[in-house]
XYZ file of N, CA and C in Angstrom:
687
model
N -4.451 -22.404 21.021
C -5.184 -21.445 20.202
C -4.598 -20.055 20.383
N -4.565 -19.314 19.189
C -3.874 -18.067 19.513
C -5.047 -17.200 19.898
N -4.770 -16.079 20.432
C -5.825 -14.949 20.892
C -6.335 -14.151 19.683
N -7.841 -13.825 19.798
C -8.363 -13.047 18.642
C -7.623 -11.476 18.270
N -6.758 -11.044 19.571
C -6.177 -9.785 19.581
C -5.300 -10.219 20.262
N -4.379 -8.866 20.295
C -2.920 -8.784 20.448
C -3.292 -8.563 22.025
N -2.548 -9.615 23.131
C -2.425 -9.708 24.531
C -1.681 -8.954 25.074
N -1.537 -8.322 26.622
C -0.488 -7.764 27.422
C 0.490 -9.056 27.570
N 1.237 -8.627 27.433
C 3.119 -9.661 28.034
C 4.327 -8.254 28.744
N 4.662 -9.410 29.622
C 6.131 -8.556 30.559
C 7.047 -8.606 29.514
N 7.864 -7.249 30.435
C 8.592 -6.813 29.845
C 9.684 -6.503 30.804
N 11.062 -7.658 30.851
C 11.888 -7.219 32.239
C 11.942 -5.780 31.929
N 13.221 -5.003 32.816
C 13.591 -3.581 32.647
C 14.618 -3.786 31.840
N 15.212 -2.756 31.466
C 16.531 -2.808 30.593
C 16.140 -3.744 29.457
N 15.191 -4.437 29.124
C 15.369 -5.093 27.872
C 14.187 -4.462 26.655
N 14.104 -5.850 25.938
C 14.049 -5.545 24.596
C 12.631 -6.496 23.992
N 12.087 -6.536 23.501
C 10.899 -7.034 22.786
C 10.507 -7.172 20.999
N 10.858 -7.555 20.076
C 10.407 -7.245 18.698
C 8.861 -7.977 18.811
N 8.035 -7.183 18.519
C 6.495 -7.099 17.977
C 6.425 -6.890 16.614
N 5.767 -7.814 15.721
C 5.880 -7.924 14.249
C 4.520 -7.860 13.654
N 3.917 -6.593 13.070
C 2.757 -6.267 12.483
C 2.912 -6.350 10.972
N 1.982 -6.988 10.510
C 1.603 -7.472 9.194
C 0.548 -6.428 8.548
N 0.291 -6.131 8.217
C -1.183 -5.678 7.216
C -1.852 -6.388 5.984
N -2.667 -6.453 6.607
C -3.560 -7.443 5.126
C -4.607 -6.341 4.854
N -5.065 -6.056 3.289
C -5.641 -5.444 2.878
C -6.857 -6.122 2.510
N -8.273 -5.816 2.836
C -9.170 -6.861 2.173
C -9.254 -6.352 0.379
N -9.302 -7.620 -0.060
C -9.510 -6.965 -1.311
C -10.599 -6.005 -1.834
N -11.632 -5.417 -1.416
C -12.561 -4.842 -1.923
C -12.289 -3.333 -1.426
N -10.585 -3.251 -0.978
C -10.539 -1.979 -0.210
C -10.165 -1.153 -1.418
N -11.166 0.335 -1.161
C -10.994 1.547 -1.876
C -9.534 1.594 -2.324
N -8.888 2.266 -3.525
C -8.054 3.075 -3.198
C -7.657 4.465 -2.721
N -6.332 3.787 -2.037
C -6.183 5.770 -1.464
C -5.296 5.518 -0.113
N -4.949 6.562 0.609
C -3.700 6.080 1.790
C -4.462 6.336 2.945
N -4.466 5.532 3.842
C -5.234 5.282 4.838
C -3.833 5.355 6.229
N -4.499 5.629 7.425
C -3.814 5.799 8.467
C -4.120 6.126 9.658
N -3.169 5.706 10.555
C -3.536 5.237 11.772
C -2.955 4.900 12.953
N -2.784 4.666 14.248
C -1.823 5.000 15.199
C -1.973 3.424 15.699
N -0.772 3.105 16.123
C 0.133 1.798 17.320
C -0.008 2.599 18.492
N -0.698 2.191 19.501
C -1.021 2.496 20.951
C 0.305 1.821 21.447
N 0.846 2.139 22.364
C 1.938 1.729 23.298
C 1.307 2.060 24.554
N 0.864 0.675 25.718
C 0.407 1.158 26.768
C 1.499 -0.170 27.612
N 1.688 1.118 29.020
C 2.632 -0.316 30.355
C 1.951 0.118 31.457
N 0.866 -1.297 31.900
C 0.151 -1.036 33.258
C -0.668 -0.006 32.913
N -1.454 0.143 31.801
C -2.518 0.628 31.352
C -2.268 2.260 31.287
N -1.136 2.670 31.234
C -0.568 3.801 31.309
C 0.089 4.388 29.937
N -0.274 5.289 28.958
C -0.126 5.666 27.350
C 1.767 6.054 27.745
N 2.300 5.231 27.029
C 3.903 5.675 26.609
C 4.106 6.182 25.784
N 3.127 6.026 24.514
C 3.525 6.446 23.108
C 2.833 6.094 22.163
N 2.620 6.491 20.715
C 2.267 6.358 19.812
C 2.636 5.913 18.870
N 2.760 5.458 17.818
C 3.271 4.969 16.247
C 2.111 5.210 15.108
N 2.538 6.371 14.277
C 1.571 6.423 13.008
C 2.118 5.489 12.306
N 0.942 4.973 11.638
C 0.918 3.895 9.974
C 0.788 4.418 9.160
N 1.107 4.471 8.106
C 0.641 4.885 6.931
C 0.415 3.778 5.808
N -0.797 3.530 5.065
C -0.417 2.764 4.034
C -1.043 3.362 2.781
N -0.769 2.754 2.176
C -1.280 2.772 0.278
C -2.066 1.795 -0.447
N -2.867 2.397 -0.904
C -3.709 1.007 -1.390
C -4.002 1.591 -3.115
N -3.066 0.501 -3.885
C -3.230 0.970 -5.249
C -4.282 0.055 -5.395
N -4.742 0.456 -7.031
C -5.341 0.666 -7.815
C -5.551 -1.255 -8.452
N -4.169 -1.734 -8.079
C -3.706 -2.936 -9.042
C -3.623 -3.953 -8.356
N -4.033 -5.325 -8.228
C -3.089 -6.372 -7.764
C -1.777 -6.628 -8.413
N -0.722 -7.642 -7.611
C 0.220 -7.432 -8.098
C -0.035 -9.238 -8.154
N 0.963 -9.700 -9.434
C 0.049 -10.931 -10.088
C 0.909 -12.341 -8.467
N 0.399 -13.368 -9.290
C 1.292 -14.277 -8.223
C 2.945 -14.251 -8.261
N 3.173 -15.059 -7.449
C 4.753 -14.839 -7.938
C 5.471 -16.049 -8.746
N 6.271 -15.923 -9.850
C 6.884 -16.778 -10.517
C 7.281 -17.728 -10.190
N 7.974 -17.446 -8.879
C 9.034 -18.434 -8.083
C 7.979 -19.222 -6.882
N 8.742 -20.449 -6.663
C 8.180 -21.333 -5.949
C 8.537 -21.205 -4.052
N 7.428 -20.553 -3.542
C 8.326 -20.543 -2.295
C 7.647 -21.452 -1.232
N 8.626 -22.174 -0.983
C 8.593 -23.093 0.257
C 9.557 -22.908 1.550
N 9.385 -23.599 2.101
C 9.831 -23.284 3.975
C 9.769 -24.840 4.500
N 10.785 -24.912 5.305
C 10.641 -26.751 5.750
C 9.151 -26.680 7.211
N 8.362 -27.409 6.934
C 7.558 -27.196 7.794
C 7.251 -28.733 8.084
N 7.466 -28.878 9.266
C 7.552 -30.129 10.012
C 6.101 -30.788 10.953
N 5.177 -30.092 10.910
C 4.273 -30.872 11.735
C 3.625 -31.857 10.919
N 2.989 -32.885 11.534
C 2.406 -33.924 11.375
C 0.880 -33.908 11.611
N 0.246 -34.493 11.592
C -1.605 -34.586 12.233
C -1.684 -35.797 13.026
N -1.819 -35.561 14.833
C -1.996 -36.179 15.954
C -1.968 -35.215 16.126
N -3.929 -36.140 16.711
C -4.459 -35.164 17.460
C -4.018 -34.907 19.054
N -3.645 -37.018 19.491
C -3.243 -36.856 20.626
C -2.222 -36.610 21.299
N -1.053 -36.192 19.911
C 0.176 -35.414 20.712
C 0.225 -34.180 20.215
N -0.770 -33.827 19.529
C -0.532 -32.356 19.127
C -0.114 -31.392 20.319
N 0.922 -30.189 20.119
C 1.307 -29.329 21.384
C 1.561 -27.705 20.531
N 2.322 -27.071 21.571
C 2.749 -26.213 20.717
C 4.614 -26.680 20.777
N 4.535 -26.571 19.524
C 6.512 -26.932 18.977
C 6.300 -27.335 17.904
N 7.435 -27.955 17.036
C 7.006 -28.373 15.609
C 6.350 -29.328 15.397
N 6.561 -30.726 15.849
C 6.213 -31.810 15.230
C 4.830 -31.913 14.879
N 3.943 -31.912 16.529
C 2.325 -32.328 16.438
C 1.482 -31.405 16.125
N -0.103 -31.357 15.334
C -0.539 -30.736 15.702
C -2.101 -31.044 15.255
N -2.762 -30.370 15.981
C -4.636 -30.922 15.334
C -4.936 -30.559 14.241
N -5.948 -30.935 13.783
C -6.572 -30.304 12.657
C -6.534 -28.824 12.750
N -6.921 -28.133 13.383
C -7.473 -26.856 13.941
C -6.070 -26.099 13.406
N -4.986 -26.560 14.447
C -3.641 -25.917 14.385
C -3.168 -25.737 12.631
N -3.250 -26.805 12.442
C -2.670 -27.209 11.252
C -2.974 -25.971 10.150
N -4.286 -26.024 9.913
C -5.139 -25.444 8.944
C -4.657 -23.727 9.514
N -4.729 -23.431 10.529
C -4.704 -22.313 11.016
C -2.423 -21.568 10.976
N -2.118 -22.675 10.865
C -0.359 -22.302 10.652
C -0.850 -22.149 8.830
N -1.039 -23.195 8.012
C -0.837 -22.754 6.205
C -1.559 -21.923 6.161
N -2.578 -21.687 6.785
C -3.204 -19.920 6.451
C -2.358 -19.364 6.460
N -1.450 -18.854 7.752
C -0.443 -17.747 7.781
C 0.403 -17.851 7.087
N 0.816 -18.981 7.157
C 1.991 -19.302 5.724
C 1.678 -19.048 4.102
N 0.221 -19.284 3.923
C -0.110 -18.986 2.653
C -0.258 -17.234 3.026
N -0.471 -16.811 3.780
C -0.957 -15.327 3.956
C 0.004 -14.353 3.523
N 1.514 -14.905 3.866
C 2.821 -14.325 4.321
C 3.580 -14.640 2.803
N 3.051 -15.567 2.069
C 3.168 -15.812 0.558
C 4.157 -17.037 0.440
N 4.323 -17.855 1.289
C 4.660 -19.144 1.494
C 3.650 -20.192 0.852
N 3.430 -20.689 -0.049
C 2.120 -21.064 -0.845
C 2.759 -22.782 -0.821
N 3.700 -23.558 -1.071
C 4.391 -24.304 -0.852
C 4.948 -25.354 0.015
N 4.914 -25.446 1.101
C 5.614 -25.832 2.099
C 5.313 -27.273 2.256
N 6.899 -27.743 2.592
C 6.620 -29.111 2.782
C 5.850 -29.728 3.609
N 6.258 -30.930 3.246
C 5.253 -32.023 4.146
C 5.562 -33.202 4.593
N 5.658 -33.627 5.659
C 5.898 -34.615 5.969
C 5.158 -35.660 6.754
N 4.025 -35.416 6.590
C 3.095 -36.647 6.607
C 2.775 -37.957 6.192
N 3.516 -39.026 7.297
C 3.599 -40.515 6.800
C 2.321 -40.845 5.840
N 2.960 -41.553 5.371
C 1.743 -42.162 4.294
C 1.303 -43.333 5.005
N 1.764 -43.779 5.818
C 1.449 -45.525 6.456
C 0.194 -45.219 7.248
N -0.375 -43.827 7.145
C -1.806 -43.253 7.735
C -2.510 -43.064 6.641
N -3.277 -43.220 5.598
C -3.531 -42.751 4.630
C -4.472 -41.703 4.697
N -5.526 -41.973 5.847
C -6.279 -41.236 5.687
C -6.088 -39.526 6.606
N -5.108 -39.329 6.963
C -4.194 -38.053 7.778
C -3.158 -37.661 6.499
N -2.804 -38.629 5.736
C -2.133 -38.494 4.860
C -3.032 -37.344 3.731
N -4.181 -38.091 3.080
C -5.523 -37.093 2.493
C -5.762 -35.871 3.175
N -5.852 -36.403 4.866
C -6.420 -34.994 5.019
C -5.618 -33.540 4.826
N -4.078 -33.979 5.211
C -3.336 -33.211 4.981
C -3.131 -32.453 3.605
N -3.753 -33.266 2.547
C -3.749 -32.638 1.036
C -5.073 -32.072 0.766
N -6.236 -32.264 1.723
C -7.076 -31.686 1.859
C -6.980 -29.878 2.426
N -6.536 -30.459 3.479
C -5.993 -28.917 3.834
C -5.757 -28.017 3.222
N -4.693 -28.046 1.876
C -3.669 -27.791 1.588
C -5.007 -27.054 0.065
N -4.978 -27.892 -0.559
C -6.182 -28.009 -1.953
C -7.864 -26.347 -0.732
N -7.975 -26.608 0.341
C -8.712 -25.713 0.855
C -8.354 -24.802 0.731
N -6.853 -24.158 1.080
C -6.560 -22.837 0.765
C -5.711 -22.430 0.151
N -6.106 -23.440 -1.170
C -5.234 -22.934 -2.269
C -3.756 -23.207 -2.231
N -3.214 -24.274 -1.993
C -2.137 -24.112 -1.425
C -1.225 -25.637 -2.100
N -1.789 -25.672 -3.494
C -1.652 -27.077 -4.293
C -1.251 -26.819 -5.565
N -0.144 -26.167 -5.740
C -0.296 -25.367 -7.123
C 1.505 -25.552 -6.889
N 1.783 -26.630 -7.877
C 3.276 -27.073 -8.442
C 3.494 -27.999 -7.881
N 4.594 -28.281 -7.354
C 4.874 -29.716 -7.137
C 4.776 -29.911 -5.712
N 4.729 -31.124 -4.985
C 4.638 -31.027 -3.857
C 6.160 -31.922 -3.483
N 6.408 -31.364 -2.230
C 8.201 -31.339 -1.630
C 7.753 -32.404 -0.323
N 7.938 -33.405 -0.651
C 7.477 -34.281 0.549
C 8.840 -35.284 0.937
N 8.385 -34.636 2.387
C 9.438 -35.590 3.275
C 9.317 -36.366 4.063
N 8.471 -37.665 3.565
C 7.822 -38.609 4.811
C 8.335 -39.981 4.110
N 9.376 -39.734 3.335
C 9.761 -40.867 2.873
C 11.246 -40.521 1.921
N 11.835 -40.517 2.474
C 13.656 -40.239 2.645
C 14.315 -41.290 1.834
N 15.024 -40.747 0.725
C 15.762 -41.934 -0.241
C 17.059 -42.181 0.623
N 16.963 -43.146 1.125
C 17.687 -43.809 2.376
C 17.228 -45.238 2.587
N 18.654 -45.856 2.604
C 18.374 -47.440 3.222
C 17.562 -47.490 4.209
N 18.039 -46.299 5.637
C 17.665 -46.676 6.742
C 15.815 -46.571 6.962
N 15.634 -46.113 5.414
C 13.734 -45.902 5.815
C 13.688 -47.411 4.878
N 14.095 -47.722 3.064
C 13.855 -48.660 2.457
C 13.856 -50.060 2.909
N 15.420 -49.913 4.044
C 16.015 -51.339 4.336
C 17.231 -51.126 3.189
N 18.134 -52.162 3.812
C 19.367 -52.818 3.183
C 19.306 -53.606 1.736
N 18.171 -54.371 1.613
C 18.080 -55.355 0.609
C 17.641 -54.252 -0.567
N 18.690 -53.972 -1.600
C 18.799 -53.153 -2.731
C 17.098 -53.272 -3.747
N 17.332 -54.504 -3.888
C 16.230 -55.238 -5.070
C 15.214 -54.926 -4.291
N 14.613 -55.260 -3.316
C 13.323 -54.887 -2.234
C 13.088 -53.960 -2.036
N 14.536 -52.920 -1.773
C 13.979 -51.448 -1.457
C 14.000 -50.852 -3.075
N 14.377 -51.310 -4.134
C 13.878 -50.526 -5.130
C 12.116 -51.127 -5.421
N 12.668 -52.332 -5.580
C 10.910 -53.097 -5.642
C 9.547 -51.895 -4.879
N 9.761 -51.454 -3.679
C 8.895 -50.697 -2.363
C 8.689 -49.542 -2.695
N 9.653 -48.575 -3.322
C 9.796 -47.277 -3.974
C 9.096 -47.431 -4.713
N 9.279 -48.640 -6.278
C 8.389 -48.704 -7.299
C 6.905 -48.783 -6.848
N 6.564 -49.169 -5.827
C 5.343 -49.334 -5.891
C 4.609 -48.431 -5.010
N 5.226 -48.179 -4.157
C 4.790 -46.707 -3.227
C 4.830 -45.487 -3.755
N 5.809 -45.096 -4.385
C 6.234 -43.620 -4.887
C 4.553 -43.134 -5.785
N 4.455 -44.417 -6.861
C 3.411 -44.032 -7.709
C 1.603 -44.332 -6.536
N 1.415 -44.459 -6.119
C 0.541 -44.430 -4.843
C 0.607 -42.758 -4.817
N 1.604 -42.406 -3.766
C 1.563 -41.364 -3.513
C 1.155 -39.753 -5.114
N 2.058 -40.391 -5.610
C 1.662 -39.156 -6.932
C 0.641 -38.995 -7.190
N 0.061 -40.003 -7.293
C -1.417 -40.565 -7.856
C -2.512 -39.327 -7.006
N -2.392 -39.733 -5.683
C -3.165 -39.095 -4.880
C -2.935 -37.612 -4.595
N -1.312 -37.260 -4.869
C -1.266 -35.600 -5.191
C -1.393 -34.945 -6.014
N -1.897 -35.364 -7.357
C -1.901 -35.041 -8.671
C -3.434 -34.973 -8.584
N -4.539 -35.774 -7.831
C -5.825 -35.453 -7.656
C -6.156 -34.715 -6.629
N -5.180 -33.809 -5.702
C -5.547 -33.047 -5.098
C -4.929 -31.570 -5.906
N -4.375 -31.650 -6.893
C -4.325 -30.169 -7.388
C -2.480 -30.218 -7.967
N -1.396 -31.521 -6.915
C 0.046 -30.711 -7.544
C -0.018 -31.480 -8.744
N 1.575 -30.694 -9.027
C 1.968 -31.350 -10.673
C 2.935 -32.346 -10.359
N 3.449 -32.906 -9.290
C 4.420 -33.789 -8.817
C 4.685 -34.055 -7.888
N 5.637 -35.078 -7.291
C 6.209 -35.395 -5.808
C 7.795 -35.777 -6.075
N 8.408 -34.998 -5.129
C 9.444 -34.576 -5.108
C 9.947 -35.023 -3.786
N 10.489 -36.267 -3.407
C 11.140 -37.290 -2.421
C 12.498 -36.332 -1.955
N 12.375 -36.713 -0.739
C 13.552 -35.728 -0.166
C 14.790 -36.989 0.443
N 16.286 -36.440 -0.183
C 17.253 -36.964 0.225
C 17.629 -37.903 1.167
N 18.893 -38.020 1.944
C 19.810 -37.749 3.172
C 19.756 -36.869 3.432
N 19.256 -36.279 4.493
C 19.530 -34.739 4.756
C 21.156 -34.649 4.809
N 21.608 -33.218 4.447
C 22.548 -33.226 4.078
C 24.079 -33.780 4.169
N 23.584 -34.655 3.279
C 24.879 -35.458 3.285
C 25.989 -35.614 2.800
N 26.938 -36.046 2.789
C 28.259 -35.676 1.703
C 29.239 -37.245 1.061
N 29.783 -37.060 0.106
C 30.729 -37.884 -0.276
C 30.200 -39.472 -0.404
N 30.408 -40.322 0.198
C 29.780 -41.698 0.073
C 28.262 -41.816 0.035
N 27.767 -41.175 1.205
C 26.396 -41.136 1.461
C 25.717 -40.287 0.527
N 26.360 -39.560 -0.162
C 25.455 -38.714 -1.566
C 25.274 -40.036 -2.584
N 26.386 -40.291 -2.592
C 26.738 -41.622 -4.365
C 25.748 -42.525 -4.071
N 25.525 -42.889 -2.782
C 24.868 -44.752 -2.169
C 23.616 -44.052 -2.409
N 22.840 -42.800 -2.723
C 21.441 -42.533 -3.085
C 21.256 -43.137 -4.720
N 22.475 -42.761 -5.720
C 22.264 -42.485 -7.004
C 21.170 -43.645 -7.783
N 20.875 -44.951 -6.985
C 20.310 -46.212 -7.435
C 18.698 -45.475 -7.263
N 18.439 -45.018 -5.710
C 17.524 -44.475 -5.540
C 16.763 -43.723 -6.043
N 17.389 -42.714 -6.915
C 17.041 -41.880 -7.766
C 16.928 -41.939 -9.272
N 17.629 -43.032 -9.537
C 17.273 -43.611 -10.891
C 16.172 -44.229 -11.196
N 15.913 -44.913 -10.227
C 14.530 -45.428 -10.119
C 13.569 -44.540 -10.068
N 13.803 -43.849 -8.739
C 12.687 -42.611 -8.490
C 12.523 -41.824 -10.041
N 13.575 -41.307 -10.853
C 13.450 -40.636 -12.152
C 12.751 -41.737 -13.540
N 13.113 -42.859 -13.101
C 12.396 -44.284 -13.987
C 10.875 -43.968 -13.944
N 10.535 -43.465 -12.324
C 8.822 -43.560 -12.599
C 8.093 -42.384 -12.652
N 9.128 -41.110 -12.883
C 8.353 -40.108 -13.146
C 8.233 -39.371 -11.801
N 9.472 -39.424 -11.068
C 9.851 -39.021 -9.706
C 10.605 -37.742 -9.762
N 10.582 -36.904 -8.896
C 12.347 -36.420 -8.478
C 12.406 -36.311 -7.348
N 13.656 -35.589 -7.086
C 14.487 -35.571 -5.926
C 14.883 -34.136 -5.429
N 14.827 -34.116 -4.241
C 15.165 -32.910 -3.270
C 15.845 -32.764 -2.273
N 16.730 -32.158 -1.870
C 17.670 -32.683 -0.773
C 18.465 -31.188 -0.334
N 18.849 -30.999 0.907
C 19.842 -29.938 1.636
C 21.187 -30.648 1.305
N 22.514 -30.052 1.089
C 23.629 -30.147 0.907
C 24.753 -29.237 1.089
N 25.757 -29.555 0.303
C 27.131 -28.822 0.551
C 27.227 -28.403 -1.033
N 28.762 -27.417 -0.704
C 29.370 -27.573 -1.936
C 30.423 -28.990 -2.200
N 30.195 -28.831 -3.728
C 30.713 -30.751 -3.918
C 29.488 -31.039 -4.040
N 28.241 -31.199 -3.735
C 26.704 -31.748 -4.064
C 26.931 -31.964 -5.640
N 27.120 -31.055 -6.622
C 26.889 -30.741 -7.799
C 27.901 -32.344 -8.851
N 29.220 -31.778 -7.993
C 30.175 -32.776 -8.415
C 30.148 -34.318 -8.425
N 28.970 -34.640 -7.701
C 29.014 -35.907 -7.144
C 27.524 -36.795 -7.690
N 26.865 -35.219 -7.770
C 25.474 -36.006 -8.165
C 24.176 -34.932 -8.795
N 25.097 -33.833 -9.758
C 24.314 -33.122 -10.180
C 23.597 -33.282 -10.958
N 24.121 -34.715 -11.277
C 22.945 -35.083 -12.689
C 21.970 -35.782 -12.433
N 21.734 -36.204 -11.118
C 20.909 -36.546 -10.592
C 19.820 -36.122 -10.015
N 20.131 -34.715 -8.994
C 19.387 -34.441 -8.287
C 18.844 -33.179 -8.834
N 17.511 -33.325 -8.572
C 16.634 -31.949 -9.446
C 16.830 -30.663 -8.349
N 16.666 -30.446 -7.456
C 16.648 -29.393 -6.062
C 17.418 -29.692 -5.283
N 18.252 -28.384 -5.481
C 19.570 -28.343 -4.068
C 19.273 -27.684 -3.252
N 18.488 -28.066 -1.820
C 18.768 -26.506 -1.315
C 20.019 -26.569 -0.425
């Protein structure tokens, strides 16, 4: 759990520290420029000051056009939740897409197995709570890859066909407009082409595709893949 306020932490000698202050404005705030001082205290002893200044117009400024996402890797276990990426509780969870939605990250992937269904929901629950369900959703809990489908071509397209639409189903009633299956992580040359079956299918049922890459991505399989990052 993080602290309701900002804690004392050491500070060797000779070094260095970045402290990163945000401002959130409540919306019902007046306009007009408001201001205010950063206390600097070591061993309860005043070093210094920092004035703020801010501005508070008149206007909101509308949402933003563009879609912004961030690879965000935790999962929901409760009993390995920690602090690092992978695990984390309910509590954590809900309390990281706040900041992420706060910071204007509205987006962010997901990679929550579906072979849980109901961690799977809650996670789109979350998400639909703070607003945070609006375009497509970038999910990476199921990798267009043999090594998640299996080897047997006909079976692993057969498994896609019938899973992929499962999943949409259930993100399209929590608020997105799609699901967007993530690659090989970035892969090149053979291992780009050996997806292209994958994705035909995936585009057969009203799928797409998302994936990290190189240059050459474009050359090999631009007509395929909807998102390069």
């Amino acid at each position: 759990k993080d602290a309701k306020t900002l804690q004392p932490f050491s500070l060797p000698r000779q070094s260095s520290k970045q402290v990163w202050i945000t401002v959130f404005v409540p919306l019902d705030t007046a306009p007009n420029e408001y201001t205010g001082d950063i206390v600097i205290r070591a061993n309860g002893v005043l070093q210094g000051t920092i004035k703020l200044n801010v501005k508070v117009h008149s206007f909101q400024l509308a949402q933003s056009k563009l879609t912004h996402s961030i690879y965000y890797r935790a999962r929901l276990d409760e009993g390995r939740a920690s602090v690092g990426s992978e695990f984390r509780t309910t509590e954590q969870m809900k309390a990281e897409l706040k900041n992420l939605r706060d910071h204007g990250v509205r987006n962010p992937t997901m990679y929550q197995p579906f072979s849980d269904q109901a961690l799977f929901i809650k996670c789109l629950q979350l998400r639909q709570e703070l607003g945070m369900n609006n375009g497509p959703l970038f999910y990476f809990g199921m990798p267009t890859t043999n090594a998640f489908w299996g080897n047997d071509s006909a079976e692993a397209n057969t498994l896609l066909r019938r899973i992929y639409p499962q999943i949409n189903t259930l993100a399209r009633s929590y608020g997105y407009s799609s699901v967007y299956l993530y690659g090989k992580d970035e892969a090149r040359g053979g291992e780009l082409v050996a997806q292209r079956g994958f994705w035909d299918v995936l585009h057969a049922i009203g799928g797409s595709v998302m994936v990290a890459g190189y240059t050459g991505s474009f050359e090999l399989v631009g007509d395929k893949l909807d998102v390069l990052i």
